Structures are given as structure tokens and as C-alpha cells.
mmCIF file of C-alpha atoms in Angstrom:
data_model
loop_
_atom_site.group_PDB
_atom_site.id
_atom_site.type_symbol
_atom_site.label_atom_id
_atom_site.label_comp_id
_atom_site.label_asym_id
_atom_site.label_seq_id
_atom_site.Cartn_x
_atom_site.Cartn_y
_atom_site.Cartn_z
ATOM 1 C CA ASP V 8 57.865 112.079 86.647
ATOM 2 C CA VAL V 9 58.437 115.829 87.603
ATOM 3 C CA LYS V 10 57.747 117.884 84.353
ATOM 4 C CA VAL V 11 59.028 121.133 83.174
ATOM 5 C CA THR V 12 57.887 122.681 80.122
ATOM 6 C CA GLN V 13 58.822 125.294 78.042
ATOM 7 C CA SER V 14 56.014 127.141 75.477
ATOM 8 C CA SER V 15 58.824 127.342 72.732
ATOM 9 C CA ARG V 16 62.025 125.076 71.561
ATOM 10 C CA TYR V 17 62.876 127.684 68.818
ATOM 11 C CA LEU V 18 62.401 131.531 68.797
ATOM 12 C CA VAL V 19 63.363 133.917 66.396
ATOM 13 C CA LYS V 20 62.820 137.924 67.201
ATOM 14 C CA ARG V 21 63.579 141.333 66.508
ATOM 15 C CA THR V 22 65.636 144.061 68.218
ATOM 16 C CA GLY V 23 63.473 145.851 70.378
ATOM 17 C CA GLU V 24 61.059 143.538 70.771
ATOM 18 C CA LYS V 25 58.947 142.387 73.789
ATOM 19 C CA VAL V 26 59.956 138.613 74.304
ATOM 20 C CA PHE V 27 58.212 136.669 77.022
ATOM 21 C CA LEU V 28 59.643 132.625 77.145
ATOM 22 C CA GLU V 29 57.051 130.833 79.376
ATOM 23 C CA CYS V 30 57.884 127.849 81.810
ATOM 24 C CA VAL V 31 55.282 125.438 83.621
ATOM 25 C CA GLN V 32 56.217 122.916 85.874
ATOM 26 C CA ASP V 33 53.783 120.124 86.997
ATOM 27 C CA MET V 34 55.051 118.915 90.296
ATOM 28 C CA ASP V 35 53.864 121.693 92.748
ATOM 29 C CA HIS V 36 57.545 122.795 93.731
ATOM 30 C CA GLU V 37 58.304 126.022 95.241
ATOM 31 C CA ASN V 38 61.129 127.147 93.626
ATOM 32 C CA MET V 39 61.852 128.055 89.606
ATOM 33 C CA PHE V 40 64.698 129.370 87.736
ATOM 34 C CA TRP V 41 65.684 131.079 84.754
ATOM 35 C CA TYR V 42 69.150 130.488 83.356
ATOM 36 C CA ARG V 43 70.678 131.158 79.761
ATOM 37 C CA GLN V 44 73.597 129.052 78.390
ATOM 38 C CA ASP V 45 75.960 129.915 76.156
ATOM 39 C CA PRO V 46 79.190 127.849 75.046
ATOM 40 C CA GLY V 47 81.871 128.061 77.004
ATOM 41 C CA LEU V 48 80.016 129.877 79.835
ATOM 42 C CA GLY V 49 77.876 126.914 80.774
ATOM 43 C CA LEU V 50 74.497 128.135 82.916
ATOM 44 C CA ARG V 51 73.932 131.524 83.998
ATOM 45 C CA LEU V 52 71.130 132.286 86.539
ATOM 46 C CA ILE V 53 68.837 135.226 85.376
ATOM 47 C CA TYR V 54 66.362 135.237 88.053
ATOM 48 C CA PHE V 55 64.580 132.600 90.438
ATOM 49 C CA SER V 56 61.269 132.911 92.313
ATOM 50 C CA TYR V 57 60.923 130.901 95.322
ATOM 51 C CA ASP V 58 57.311 131.666 95.879
ATOM 52 C CA VAL V 59 54.298 133.272 94.126
ATOM 53 C CA LYS V 60 55.027 137.008 93.518
ATOM 54 C CA MET V 61 58.274 136.464 94.941
ATOM 55 C CA LYS V 62 61.408 137.071 92.633
ATOM 56 C CA GLU V 63 65.126 137.506 93.065
ATOM 57 C CA LYS V 64 68.135 138.282 91.042
ATOM 58 C CA GLY V 65 70.532 135.703 89.852
ATOM 59 C CA ASP V 66 73.895 136.626 88.614
ATOM 60 C CA ILE V 67 72.921 138.571 85.201
ATOM 61 C CA PRO V 68 69.179 140.096 85.324
ATOM 62 C CA GLU V 69 70.187 143.140 83.204
ATOM 63 C CA GLY V 70 68.004 143.546 80.564
ATOM 64 C CA TYR V 71 65.280 140.654 81.871
ATOM 65 C CA SER V 72 62.276 140.873 83.980
ATOM 66 C CA VAL V 73 59.997 137.670 85.700
ATOM 67 C CA SER V 74 56.766 137.038 86.117
ATOM 68 C CA ARG V 75 55.092 134.484 88.798
ATOM 69 C CA GLU V 76 51.701 134.986 89.524
ATOM 70 C CA LYS V 77 50.887 131.261 89.620
ATOM 71 C CA LYS V 78 53.108 128.661 91.292
ATOM 72 C CA GLU V 79 53.116 126.188 88.684
ATOM 73 C CA ARG V 80 54.242 129.193 86.073
ATOM 74 C CA PHE V 81 57.557 131.375 85.780
ATOM 75 C CA SER V 82 58.073 133.643 83.053
ATOM 76 C CA LEU V 83 60.969 135.074 81.363
ATOM 77 C CA ILE V 84 60.726 138.614 79.526
ATOM 78 C CA LEU V 85 62.867 140.566 77.493
ATOM 79 C CA GLU V 86 61.493 144.121 77.855
ATOM 80 C CA SER V 87 63.534 145.030 74.744
ATOM 81 C CA ALA V 88 65.514 142.366 73.006
ATOM 82 C CA SER V 89 69.142 142.701 71.965
ATOM 83 C CA THR V 90 71.043 140.831 69.706
ATOM 84 C CA SER V 91 73.303 139.920 72.892
ATOM 85 C CA GLN V 92 70.639 137.893 74.166
ATOM 86 C CA THR V 93 70.809 135.571 71.642
ATOM 87 C CA SER V 94 71.013 132.224 73.562
ATOM 88 C CA MET V 95 69.383 129.271 75.079
ATOM 89 C CA TYR V 96 67.414 129.729 77.689
ATOM 90 C CA LEU V 97 66.782 127.136 80.208
ATOM 91 C CA CYS V 98 63.883 126.978 83.414
ATOM 92 C CA ALA V 99 63.984 124.519 85.892
ATOM 93 C CA SER V 100 62.197 123.864 89.181
ATOM 94 C CA SER V 101 63.009 122.484 92.550
ATOM 95 C CA SER V 102 61.120 121.479 95.735
ATOM 96 C CA SER V 103 62.025 122.960 99.150
ATOM 97 C CA GLN V 104 60.672 124.657 102.478
ATOM 98 C CA GLY V 105 62.560 127.523 101.913
ATOM 99 C CA LEU V 106 64.649 129.277 99.530
ATOM 100 C CA THR V 107 67.441 126.863 99.328
ATOM 101 C CA SER V 108 70.337 125.940 96.661
ATOM 102 C CA THR V 109 70.178 122.706 97.886
ATOM 103 C CA ASP V 110 67.565 120.706 96.042
ATOM 104 C CA THR V 111 67.679 118.826 92.997
ATOM 105 C CA GLN V 112 66.557 121.075 90.196
ATOM 106 C CA TYR V 113 64.629 119.533 87.272
ATOM 107 C CA PHE V 114 64.932 121.281 83.718
ATOM 108 C CA GLY V 115 63.139 122.241 80.889
ATOM 109 C CA PRO V 116 64.501 121.287 77.524
ATOM 110 C CA GLY V 117 65.149 125.074 76.696
ATOM 111 C CA THR V 118 64.342 127.527 74.362
ATOM 112 C CA ARG V 119 66.805 128.663 71.828
ATOM 113 C CA LEU V 120 66.283 132.540 70.732
ATOM 114 C CA THR V 121 67.606 133.967 68.237
ATOM 115 C CA VAL V 122 67.133 137.937 68.108
ATOM 116 C CA LEU V 123 68.039 139.876 65.032
ATOM 117 C CA ALA K 255 81.197 134.786 95.479
ATOM 118 C CA GLN K 256 81.042 131.032 94.531
ATOM 119 C CA SER K 257 82.283 129.698 91.317
ATOM 120 C CA VAL K 258 83.056 126.306 89.444
ATOM 121 C CA THR K 259 85.593 125.755 87.712
ATOM 122 C CA GLN K 260 85.804 122.250 85.090
ATOM 123 C CA PRO K 261 89.149 122.615 83.216
ATOM 124 C CA ASP K 262 88.489 120.133 80.492
ATOM 125 C CA ILE K 263 86.375 121.632 78.053
ATOM 126 C CA HIS K 264 86.301 118.406 75.764
ATOM 127 C CA ILE K 265 87.351 115.298 76.191
ATOM 128 C CA THR K 266 87.527 112.089 73.929
ATOM 129 C CA VAL K 267 87.119 108.581 75.311
ATOM 130 C CA SER K 268 87.527 105.503 73.930
ATOM 131 C CA GLU K 269 84.176 103.483 74.271
ATOM 132 C CA GLY K 270 84.930 100.493 77.078
ATOM 133 C CA ALA K 271 87.269 103.245 78.697
ATOM 134 C CA SER K 272 87.525 104.713 81.734
ATOM 135 C CA LEU K 273 86.010 107.944 82.350
ATOM 136 C CA GLU K 274 87.149 111.058 84.740
ATOM 137 C CA LEU K 275 85.430 114.831 84.709
ATOM 138 C CA ARG K 276 86.999 117.534 87.045
ATOM 139 C CA CYS K 277 85.186 119.934 88.964
ATOM 140 C CA ASN K 278 86.700 122.624 91.339
ATOM 141 C CA TYR K 279 84.730 124.764 93.242
ATOM 142 C CA SER K 280 85.079 127.891 95.529
ATOM 143 C CA TYR K 281 82.732 128.164 97.993
ATOM 144 C CA GLY K 282 82.219 129.388 101.519
ATOM 145 C CA ALA K 283 80.911 126.396 103.244
ATOM 146 C CA THR K 284 80.513 122.856 102.270
ATOM 147 C CA PRO K 285 78.370 123.400 99.297
ATOM 148 C CA TYR K 286 75.863 121.011 97.918
ATOM 149 C CA LEU K 287 77.433 119.727 94.768
ATOM 150 C CA PHE K 288 75.550 118.223 91.617
ATOM 151 C CA TRP K 289 76.715 116.524 88.245
ATOM 152 C CA TYR K 290 74.332 117.069 85.261
ATOM 153 C CA VAL K 291 74.225 115.780 82.057
ATOM 154 C CA GLN K 292 73.099 117.144 79.048
ATOM 155 C CA SER K 293 72.321 115.526 75.854
ATOM 156 C CA PRO K 294 72.432 116.974 72.534
ATOM 157 C CA GLY K 295 68.811 118.734 72.346
ATOM 158 C CA GLN K 296 67.956 118.129 75.705
ATOM 159 C CA GLY K 297 67.880 119.822 79.313
ATOM 160 C CA LEU K 298 69.616 118.641 81.857
ATOM 161 C CA GLN K 299 69.237 115.595 83.916
ATOM 162 C CA LEU K 300 70.970 114.813 87.587
ATOM 163 C CA LEU K 301 73.368 112.208 87.418
ATOM 164 C CA LEU K 302 73.937 112.522 91.266
ATOM 165 C CA LYS K 303 74.431 114.820 94.221
ATOM 166 C CA TYR K 304 76.019 115.281 97.845
ATOM 167 C CA PHE K 305 75.103 116.844 100.448
ATOM 168 C CA SER K 306 76.772 115.276 103.299
ATOM 169 C CA GLY K 307 77.849 111.843 104.540
ATOM 170 C CA ASP K 308 79.815 109.225 102.475
ATOM 171 C CA THR K 309 82.011 111.064 100.509
ATOM 172 C CA LEU K 310 81.855 108.955 97.251
ATOM 173 C CA VAL K 311 78.446 108.949 95.937
ATOM 174 C CA GLN K 312 77.064 106.874 93.147
ATOM 175 C CA GLY K 313 74.619 107.781 90.801
ATOM 176 C CA ILE K 314 72.451 106.982 87.608
ATOM 177 C CA LYS K 315 74.001 105.233 84.584
ATOM 178 C CA GLY K 316 76.966 103.993 86.395
ATOM 179 C CA PHE K 317 78.565 107.305 87.053
ATOM 180 C CA GLU K 318 80.228 107.897 90.983
ATOM 181 C CA ALA K 319 81.282 111.277 92.147
ATOM 182 C CA GLU K 320 84.087 111.480 95.327
ATOM 183 C CA PHE K 321 83.865 114.821 97.411
ATOM 184 C CA LYS K 322 87.260 116.229 98.876
ATOM 185 C CA ARG K 323 86.918 118.908 101.053
ATOM 186 C CA SER K 324 90.944 119.517 100.893
ATOM 187 C CA GLN K 325 90.996 119.576 97.206
ATOM 188 C CA SER K 326 87.627 121.552 96.842
ATOM 189 C CA SER K 327 86.750 119.019 94.072
ATOM 190 C CA PHE K 328 83.999 117.163 93.362
ATOM 191 C CA ASN K 329 85.408 114.664 90.100
ATOM 192 C CA LEU K 330 82.867 112.256 88.256
ATOM 193 C CA ARG K 331 84.204 109.110 87.522
ATOM 194 C CA LYS K 332 83.179 105.989 85.215
ATOM 195 C CA PRO K 333 84.609 102.555 85.027
ATOM 196 C CA SER K 334 83.200 101.738 81.436
ATOM 197 C CA VAL K 335 82.276 104.142 79.158
ATOM 198 C CA HIS K 336 79.215 103.643 76.460
ATOM 199 C CA TRP K 337 78.842 105.246 73.172
ATOM 200 C CA SER K 338 75.272 106.665 74.542
ATOM 201 C CA ASP K 339 77.660 108.118 77.340
ATOM 202 C CA ALA K 340 78.736 111.393 74.817
ATOM 203 C CA ALA K 341 76.898 114.676 76.098
ATOM 204 C CA GLU K 342 77.435 117.492 77.941
ATOM 205 C CA TYR K 343 78.593 117.431 81.344
ATOM 206 C CA PHE K 344 78.214 120.157 84.164
ATOM 207 C CA CYS K 345 79.067 120.669 87.606
ATOM 208 C CA ALA K 346 76.899 122.610 90.063
ATOM 209 C CA ALA K 347 77.569 124.219 93.497
ATOM 210 C CA GLY K 348 74.519 125.533 94.358
ATOM 211 C CA LEU K 349 73.269 127.567 91.937
ATOM 212 C CA SER K 350 76.468 127.962 90.105
ATOM 213 C CA PHE K 351 77.349 126.266 87.705
ATOM 214 C CA GLY K 352 81.141 125.056 85.558
ATOM 215 C CA ALA K 353 81.287 126.051 81.659
ATOM 216 C CA GLY K 354 80.724 122.072 81.128
ATOM 217 C CA THR K 355 82.905 119.529 79.781
ATOM 218 C CA THR K 356 81.697 117.901 76.267
ATOM 219 C CA VAL K 357 82.811 113.931 76.645
ATOM 220 C CA THR K 358 83.054 112.488 73.177
ATOM 221 C CA VAL K 359 83.035 108.870 72.714
ATOM 222 C CA ARG K 360 85.036 106.843 69.766
ATOM 223 C CA ALA K 361 84.502 103.395 68.997
#
């Protein structure tokens, strides 16, 4: 079974702090994704990566950055956390030959981040 | 830009009754379509997907969905709902997700 793990299930941070969310997948998938999930808005794509050291902006990248130094690991960084970034963050991975949205995504359990 | 609409925010259904969840998409070409389910406290799990071919696709847990190009729809159905089907359901077209439909199952 594909396994996508996220470093924390719950996280509480203060405004202005730098926050790291870590995601690891064990299936050698090329593509990795970060979404945020908010009630009534569904999932919104923040960033994705289709290869090591490659990244692409999603629909809502403002206030976030990402890092992919190894194929299995994709980190989401909040440079200066704000209360508007309180949300559920979901990581996903998928396999494909190149960047494509065609393949099934496998999701981690999510990190619920609260910024005070 | 592509978008996905799930018109129903919340549906309540009796156990054993049929269920249909609606999904409409706006996309330049025929998209790759997915339905995912999220149980409380869990990540999303794929129920089924449509890429091409037969427009009626079967998924896990007894779910099926029908792609209708003329209506830009990809509705999810289950003939007889079980209490364990209570969850949030998301339709996706490519990397765009709908807002989700919460399903409550009453005994």
C-alpha cells in the first residue's frame, strides 16, 4: 500500500513564526502536492512538484514556499505564519511519467494547523 | 480556468436508500475525473476515476459514476447506502476539487 505520512497531525503556532510541514511518501512517486482544506472551499492547491528540486505554483501560493530536496520528501514552509493560514493541510503524491494531473493521488492524513 | 461544482453541501439519506451526489465541471477539454471520500479524521481515498472509454465506471465500496459530456457532469451513485458511507465526498477534475458534499446516514 502507498503510504503518505505527514510529520504532525496537530500543530499550534504563533503569528509571525516560521512553520515547516513535512510530507514523506514511500512509493517512489514523481509528483507531490500540497493542498489546504477549508470548510465550504474544498481542497485548494498550494504548490506541487514533479521532480526533485522542481516546484510549480498552484492556485494559492501566496505566503507559502516549498522544498523538495529528495524524491520522497516534500516540505511546505510558511515563512511568517498568519491567522489566515489556520487550516487543514493535506499532502498527496502520484505517479506519472511527467507532469500530469491524470493519475490517482494518494493523500496523507493531514495536519491541522492553528495560528494564534 | 477549470472549476468543479458540487451543488449539494449536505445530504441526509436513510440507511438502505439510494444515494446520488452531483458534480459538474468546467474544463477546456475532457478532464480526468475523480471521486474521493474522506472519513472523519482521515485523508482522502479514491473511490473511482474516469479517463476515457466506458462512461459508466465502477469503484470501490459499491459506488459507480457516470460521465456525461453533454452535461459536463460526473455524478456519483450508490444503490443502497450503509451507515459506514457517512463521510465527505469530493469530486475532482485534474487537480481542481469541488467544495465537497457531506453525507449523513440515518438509521
